[in-house]
C-alpha atoms as a PDB file:
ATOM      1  CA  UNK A   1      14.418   2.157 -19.083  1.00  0.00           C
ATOM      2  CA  UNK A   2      14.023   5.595 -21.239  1.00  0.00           C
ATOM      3  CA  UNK A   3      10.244   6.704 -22.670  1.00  0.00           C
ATOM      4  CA  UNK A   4      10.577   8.761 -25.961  1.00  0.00           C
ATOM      5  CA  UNK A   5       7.872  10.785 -27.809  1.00  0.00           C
ATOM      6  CA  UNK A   6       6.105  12.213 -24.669  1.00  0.00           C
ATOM      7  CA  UNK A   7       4.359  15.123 -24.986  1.00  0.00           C
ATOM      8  CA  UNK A   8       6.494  18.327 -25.468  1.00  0.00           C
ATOM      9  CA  UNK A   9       9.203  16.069 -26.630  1.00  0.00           C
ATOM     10  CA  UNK A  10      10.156  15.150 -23.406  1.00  0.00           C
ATOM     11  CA  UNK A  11      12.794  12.178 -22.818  1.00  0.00           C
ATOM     12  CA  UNK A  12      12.080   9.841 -19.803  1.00  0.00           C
ATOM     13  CA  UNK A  13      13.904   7.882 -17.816  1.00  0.00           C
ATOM     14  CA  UNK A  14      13.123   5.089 -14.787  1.00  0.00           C
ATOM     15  CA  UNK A  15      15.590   4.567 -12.167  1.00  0.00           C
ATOM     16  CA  UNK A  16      14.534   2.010  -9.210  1.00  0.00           C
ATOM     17  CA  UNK A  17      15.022   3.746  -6.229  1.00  0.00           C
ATOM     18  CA  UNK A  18      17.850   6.963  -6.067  1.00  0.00           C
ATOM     19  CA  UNK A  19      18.019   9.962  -3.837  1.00  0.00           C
ATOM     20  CA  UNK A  20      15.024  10.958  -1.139  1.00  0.00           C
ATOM     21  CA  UNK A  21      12.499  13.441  -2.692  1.00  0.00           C
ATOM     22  CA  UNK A  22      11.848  14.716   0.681  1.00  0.00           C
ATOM     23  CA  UNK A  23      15.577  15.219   1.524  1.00  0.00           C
ATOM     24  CA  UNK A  24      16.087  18.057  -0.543  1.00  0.00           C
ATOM     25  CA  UNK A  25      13.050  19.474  -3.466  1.00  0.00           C
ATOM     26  CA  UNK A  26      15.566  21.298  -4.808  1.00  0.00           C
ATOM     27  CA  UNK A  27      19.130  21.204  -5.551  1.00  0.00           C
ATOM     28  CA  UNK A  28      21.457  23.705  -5.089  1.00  0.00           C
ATOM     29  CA  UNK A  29      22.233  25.987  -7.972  1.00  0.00           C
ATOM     30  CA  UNK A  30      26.077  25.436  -7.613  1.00  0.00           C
ATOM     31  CA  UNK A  31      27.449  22.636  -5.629  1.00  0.00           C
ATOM     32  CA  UNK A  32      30.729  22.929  -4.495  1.00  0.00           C
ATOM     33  CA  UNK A  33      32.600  19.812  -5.601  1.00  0.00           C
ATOM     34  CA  UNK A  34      29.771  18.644  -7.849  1.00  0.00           C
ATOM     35  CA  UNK A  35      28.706  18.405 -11.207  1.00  0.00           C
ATOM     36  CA  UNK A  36      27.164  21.703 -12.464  1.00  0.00           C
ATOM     37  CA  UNK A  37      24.622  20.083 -14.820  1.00  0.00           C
ATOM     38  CA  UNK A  38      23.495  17.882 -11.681  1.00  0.00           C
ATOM     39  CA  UNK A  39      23.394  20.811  -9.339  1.00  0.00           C
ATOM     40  CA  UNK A  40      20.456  22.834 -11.972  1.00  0.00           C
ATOM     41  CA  UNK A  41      18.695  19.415 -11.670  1.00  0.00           C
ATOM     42  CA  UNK A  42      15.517  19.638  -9.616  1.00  0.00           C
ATOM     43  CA  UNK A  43      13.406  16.830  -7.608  1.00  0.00           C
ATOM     44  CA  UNK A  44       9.985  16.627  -6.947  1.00  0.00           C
ATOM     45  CA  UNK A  45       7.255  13.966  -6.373  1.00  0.00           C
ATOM     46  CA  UNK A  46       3.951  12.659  -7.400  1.00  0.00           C
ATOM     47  CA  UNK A  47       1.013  10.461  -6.108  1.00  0.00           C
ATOM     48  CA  UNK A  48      -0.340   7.627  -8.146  1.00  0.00           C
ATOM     49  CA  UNK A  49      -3.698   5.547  -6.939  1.00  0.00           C
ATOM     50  CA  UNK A  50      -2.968   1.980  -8.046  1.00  0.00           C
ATOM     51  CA  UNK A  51      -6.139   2.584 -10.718  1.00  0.00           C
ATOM     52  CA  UNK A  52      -3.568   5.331 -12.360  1.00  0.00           C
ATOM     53  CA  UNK A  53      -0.927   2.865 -12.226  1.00  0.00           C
ATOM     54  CA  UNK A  54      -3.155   0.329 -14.044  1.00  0.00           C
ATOM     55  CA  UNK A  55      -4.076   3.051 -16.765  1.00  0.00           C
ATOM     56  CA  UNK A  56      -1.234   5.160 -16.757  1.00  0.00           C
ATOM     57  CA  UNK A  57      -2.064   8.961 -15.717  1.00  0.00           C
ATOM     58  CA  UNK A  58      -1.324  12.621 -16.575  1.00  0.00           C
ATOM     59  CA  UNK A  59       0.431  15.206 -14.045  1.00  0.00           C
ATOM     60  CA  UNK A  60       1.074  18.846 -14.131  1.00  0.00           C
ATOM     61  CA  UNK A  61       4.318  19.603 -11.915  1.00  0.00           C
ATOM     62  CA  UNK A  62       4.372  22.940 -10.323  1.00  0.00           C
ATOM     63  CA  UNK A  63       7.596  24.474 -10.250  1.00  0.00           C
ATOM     64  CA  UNK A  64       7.982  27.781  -7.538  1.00  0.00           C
ATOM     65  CA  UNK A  65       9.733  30.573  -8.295  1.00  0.00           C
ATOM     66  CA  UNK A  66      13.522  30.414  -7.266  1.00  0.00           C
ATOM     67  CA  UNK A  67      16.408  32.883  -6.200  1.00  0.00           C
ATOM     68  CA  UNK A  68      19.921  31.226  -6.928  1.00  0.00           C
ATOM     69  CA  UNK A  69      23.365  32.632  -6.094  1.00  0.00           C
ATOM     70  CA  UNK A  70      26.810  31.856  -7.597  1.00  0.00           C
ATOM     71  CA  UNK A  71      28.922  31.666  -4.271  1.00  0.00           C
ATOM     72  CA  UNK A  72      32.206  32.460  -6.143  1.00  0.00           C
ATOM     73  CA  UNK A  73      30.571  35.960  -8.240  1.00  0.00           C
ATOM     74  CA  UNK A  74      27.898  36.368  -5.791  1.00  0.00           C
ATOM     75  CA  UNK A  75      25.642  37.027  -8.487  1.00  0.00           C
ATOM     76  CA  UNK A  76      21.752  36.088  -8.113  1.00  0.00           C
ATOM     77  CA  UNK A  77      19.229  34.645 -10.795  1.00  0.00           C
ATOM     78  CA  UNK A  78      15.745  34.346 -10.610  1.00  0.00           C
ATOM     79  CA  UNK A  79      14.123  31.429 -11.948  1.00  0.00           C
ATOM     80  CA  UNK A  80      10.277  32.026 -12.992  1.00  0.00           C
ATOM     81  CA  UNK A  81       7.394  29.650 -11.645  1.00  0.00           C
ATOM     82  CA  UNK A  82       6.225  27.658 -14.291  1.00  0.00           C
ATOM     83  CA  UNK A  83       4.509  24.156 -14.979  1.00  0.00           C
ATOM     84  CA  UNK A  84       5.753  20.857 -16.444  1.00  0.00           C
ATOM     85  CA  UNK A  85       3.262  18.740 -17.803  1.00  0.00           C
ATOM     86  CA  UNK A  86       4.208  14.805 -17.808  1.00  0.00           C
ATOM     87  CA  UNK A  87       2.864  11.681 -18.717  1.00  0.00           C
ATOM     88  CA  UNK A  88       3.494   8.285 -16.747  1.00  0.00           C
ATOM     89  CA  UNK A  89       3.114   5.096 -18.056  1.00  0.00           C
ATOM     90  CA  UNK A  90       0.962   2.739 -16.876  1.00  0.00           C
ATOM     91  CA  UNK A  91       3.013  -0.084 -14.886  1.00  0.00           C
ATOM     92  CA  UNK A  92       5.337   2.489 -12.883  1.00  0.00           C
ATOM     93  CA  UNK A  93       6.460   1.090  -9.053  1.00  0.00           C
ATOM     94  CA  UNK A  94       6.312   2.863  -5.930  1.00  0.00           C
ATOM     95  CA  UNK A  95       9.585   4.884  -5.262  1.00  0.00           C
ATOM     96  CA  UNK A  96      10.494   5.071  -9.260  1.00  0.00           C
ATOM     97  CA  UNK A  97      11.889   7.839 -10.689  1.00  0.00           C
ATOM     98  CA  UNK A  98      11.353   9.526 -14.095  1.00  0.00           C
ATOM     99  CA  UNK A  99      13.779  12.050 -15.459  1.00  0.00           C
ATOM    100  CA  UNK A 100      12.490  14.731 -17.426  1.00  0.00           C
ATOM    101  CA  UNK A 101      15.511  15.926 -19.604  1.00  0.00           C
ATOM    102  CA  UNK A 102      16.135  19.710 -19.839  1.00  0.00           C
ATOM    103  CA  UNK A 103      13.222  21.013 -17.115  1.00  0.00           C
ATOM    104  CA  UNK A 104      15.390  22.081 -14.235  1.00  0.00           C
ATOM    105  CA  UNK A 105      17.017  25.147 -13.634  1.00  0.00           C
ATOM    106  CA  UNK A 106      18.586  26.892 -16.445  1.00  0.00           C
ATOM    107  CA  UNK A 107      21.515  28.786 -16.894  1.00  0.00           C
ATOM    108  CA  UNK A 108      22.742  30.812 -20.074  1.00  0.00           C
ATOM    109  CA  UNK A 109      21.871  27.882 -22.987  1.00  0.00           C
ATOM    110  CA  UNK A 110      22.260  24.635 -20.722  1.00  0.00           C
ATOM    111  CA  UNK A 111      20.077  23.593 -18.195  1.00  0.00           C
ATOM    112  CA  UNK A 112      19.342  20.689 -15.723  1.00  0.00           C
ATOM    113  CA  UNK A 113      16.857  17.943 -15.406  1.00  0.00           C
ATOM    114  CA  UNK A 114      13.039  17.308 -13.533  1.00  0.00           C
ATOM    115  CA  UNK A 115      13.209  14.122 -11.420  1.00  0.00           C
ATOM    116  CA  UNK A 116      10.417  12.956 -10.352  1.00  0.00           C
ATOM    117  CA  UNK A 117       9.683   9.961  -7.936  1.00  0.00           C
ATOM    118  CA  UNK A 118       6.458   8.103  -8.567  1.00  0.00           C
ATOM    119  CA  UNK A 119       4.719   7.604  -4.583  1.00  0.00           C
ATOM    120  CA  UNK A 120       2.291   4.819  -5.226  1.00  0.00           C
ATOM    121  CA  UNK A 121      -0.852   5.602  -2.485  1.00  0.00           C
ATOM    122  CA  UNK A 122      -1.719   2.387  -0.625  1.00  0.00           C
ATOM    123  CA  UNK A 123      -5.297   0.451  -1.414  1.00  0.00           C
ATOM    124  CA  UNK A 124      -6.881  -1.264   0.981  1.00  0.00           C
ATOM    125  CA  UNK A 125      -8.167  -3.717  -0.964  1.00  0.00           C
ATOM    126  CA  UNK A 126      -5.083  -5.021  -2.656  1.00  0.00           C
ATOM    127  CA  UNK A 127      -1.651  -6.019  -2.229  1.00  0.00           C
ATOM    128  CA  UNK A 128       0.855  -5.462  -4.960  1.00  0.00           C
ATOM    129  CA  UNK A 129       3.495  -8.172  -5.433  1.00  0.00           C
ATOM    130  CA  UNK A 130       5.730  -7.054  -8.462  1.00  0.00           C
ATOM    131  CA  UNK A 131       2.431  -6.712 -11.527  1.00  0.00           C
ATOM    132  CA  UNK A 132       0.242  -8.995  -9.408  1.00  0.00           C
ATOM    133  CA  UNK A 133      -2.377  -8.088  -6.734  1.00  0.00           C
ATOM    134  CA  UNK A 134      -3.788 -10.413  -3.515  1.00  0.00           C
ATOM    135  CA  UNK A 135      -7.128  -9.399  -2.398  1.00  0.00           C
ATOM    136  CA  UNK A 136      -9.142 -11.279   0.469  1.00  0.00           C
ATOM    137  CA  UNK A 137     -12.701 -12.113   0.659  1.00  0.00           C
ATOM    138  CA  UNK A 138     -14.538 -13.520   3.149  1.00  0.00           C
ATOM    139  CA  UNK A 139     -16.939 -16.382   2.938  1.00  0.00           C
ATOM    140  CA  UNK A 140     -19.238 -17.867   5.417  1.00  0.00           C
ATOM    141  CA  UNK A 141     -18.778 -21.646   6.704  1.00  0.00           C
ATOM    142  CA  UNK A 142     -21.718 -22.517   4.374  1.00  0.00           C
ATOM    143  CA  UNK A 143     -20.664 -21.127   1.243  1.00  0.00           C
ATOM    144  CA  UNK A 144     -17.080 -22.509   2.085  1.00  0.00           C
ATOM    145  CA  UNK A 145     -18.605 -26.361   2.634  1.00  0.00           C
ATOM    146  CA  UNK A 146     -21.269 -26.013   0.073  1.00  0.00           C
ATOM    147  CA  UNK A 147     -19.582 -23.717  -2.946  1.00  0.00           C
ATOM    148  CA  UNK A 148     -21.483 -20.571  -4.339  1.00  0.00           C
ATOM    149  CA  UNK A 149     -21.101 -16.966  -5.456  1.00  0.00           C
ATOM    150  CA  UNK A 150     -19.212 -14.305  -4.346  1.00  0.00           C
ATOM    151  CA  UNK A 151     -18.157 -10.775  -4.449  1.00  0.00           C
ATOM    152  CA  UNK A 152     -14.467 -10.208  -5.126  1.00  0.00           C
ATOM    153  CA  UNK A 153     -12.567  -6.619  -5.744  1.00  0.00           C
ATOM    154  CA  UNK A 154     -10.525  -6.046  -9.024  1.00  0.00           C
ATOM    155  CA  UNK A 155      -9.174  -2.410 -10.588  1.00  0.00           C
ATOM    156  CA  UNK A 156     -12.195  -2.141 -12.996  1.00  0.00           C
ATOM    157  CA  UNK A 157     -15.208  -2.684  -9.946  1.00  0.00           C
ATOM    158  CA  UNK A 158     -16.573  -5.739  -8.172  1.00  0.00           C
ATOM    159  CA  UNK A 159     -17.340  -8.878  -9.922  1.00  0.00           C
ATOM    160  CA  UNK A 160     -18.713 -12.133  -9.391  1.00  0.00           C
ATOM    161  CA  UNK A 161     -16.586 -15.523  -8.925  1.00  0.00           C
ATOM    162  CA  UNK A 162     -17.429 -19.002  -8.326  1.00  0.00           C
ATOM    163  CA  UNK A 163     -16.974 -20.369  -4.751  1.00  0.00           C
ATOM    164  CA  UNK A 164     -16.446 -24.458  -5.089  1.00  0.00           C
ATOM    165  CA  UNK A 165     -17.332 -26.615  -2.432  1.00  0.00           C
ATOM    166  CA  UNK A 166     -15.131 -27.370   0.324  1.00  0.00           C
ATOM    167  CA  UNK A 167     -12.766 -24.331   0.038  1.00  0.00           C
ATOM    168  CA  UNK A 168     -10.348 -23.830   3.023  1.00  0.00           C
ATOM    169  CA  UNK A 169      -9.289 -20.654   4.662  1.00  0.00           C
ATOM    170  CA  UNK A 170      -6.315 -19.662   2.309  1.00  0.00           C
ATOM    171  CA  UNK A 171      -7.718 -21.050  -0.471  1.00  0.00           C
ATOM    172  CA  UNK A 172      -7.111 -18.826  -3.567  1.00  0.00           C
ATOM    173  CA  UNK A 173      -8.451 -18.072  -6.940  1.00  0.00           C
ATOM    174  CA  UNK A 174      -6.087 -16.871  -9.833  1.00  0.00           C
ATOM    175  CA  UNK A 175      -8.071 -14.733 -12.289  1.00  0.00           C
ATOM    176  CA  UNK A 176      -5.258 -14.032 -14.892  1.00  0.00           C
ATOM    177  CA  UNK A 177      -4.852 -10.780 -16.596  1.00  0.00           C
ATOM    178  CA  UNK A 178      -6.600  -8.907 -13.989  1.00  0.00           C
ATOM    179  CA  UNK A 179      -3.449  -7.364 -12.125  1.00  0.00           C
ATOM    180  CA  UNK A 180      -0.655  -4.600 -12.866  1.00  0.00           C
ATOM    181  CA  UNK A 181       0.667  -3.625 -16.561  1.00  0.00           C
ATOM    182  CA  UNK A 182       4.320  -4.244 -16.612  1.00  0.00           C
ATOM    183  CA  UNK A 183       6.276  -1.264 -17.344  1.00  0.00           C
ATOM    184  CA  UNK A 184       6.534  -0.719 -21.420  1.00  0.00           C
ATOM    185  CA  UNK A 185       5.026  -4.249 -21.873  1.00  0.00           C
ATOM    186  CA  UNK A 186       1.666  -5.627 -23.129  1.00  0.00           C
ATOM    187  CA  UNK A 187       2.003  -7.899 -20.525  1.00  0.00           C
ATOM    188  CA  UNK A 188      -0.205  -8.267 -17.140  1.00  0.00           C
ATOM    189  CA  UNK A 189      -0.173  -9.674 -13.665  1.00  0.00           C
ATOM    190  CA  UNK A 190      -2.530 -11.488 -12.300  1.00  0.00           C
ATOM    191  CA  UNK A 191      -5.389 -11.468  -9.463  1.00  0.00           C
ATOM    192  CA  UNK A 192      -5.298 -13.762  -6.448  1.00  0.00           C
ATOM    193  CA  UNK A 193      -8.047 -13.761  -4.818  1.00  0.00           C
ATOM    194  CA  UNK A 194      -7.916 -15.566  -1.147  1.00  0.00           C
ATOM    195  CA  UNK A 195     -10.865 -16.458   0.546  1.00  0.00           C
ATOM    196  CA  UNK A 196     -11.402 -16.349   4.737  1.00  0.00           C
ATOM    197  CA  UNK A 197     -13.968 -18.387   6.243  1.00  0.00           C
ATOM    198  CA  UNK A 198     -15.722 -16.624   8.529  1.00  0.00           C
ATOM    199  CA  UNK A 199     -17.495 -17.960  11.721  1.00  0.00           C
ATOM    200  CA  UNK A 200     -20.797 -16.384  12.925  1.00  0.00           C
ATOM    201  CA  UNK A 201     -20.141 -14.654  16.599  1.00  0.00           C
ATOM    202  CA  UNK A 202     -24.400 -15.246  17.352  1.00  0.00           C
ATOM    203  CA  UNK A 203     -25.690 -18.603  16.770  1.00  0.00           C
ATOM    204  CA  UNK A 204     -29.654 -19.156  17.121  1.00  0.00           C
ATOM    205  CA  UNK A 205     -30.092 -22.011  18.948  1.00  0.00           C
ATOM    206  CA  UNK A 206     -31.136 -24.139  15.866  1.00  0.00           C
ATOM    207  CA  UNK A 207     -28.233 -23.334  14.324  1.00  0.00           C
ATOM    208  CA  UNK A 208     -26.364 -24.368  17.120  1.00  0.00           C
ATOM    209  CA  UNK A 209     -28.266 -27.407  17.173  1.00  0.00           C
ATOM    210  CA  UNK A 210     -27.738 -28.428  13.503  1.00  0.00           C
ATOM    211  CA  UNK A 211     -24.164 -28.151  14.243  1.00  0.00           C
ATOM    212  CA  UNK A 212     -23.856 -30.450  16.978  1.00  0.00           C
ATOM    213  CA  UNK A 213     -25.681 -32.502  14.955  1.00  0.00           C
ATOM    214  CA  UNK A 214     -22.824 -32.267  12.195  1.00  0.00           C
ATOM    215  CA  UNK A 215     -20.047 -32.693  14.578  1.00  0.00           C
ATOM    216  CA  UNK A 216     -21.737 -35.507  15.937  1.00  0.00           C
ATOM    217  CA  UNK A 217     -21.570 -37.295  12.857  1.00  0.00           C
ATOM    218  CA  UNK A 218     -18.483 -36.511  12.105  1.00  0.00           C
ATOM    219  CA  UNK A 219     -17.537 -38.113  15.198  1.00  0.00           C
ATOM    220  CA  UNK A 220     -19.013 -40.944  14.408  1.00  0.00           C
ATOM    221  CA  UNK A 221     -17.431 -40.938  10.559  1.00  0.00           C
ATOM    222  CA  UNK A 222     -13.770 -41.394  12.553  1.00  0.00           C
ATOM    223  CA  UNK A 223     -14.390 -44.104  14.363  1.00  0.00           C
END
């Protein structure tokens, strides 16, 4: 999808997947064989913490200073360092690339274009499945049999969700809104929370107790 009216005038473009950014930073000045405006492109990367991808999030590109040689004239040109400043939209995906039109290398009155691919850094907290996120959180065999409160993970901080009684391991909670922006949309994923029961490794021995007790009439419910 393109992006118009960035900052600087920039036109953007998305592109699921394309080339490695780590195969080659920069292309070669003249390809043999290949387009000339692709060979002045350039290709870089940046990191985005899923929070930036939530909010969308400002980068400054540094570009190093570059010594390019026509192989049929042998002539050389020196391109000067300089600095790209970007903006990218909230809802990007990992391994996306955005096309900055006009920001590679230049030569005479034309020049090439700034990819960049977007590198998504892993949370621990969350999964991301397409705009919506799958945390875990663990509950203890009371609050699982019982119901209560507890602690769950989203973008914004930690906040409080309601436990019902006789939740299973896998069990799940759907707070809607509360995942991923999709890309140019108003539209949001969605939290799913999943709750693991937990069992205590050190039982006192009245809590052991009280649970043979339980088991004992549960027993005796079967039969």
């Amino acid at each position: 999808q393109g992006f118009e009216g960035f900052p600087g005038g920039f036109k953007m473009n998305f592109n699921g997947g394309g080339a490695d950014p780590f195969e080659s930073m920069f292309s070669d000045f003249f390809g043999g064989g290949q387009n000339r405006a692709a060979s002045r492109d350039i290709q870089t990367s940046v990191q985005l913490t899923l929070h930036e991808v939530a909010k969308g999030a400002a980068r400054t590109v540094s570009i190093p200073e570059m010594i390019t040689q026509d192989p049929r004239t042998g002539r050389k040109t020196t391109h000067k360092s300089r600095e790209v400043s970007v903006d990218l939209p909230a809802g990007v995906e990992d391994g996306q690339r955005m096309r900055v039109a006009g920001e590679g290398m230049r030569a005479g009155k034309q020049a090439g274009s700034l990819y960049i691919t977007v590198e998504v850094v892993a949370d621990p907290r969350f999964k991301r499945v397409g705009n919506d996120l799958v945390t875990t959180v663990e509950l203890s065999i009371v609050d699982a049999a019982l119901g209560g409160v507890a602690s769950a993970p989203t973008l914004d901080g930690e906040v409080e969700v309601k436990v019902r009684g006789a939740t299973q391991f896998g069990d799940q909670l759907r707070m809607r809104g509360r995942g991923l922006p999709e890309l140019n949309s108003s539209r949001k994923g969605d939290l799913f929370v999943q709750f693991r029961v937990t069992v205590p490794k050190n039982l006192t021995p009245r809590q052991r107790e009280l649970l043979e007790e339980f088991n004992a009439e549960e027993l005796a419910r079967e039969t």
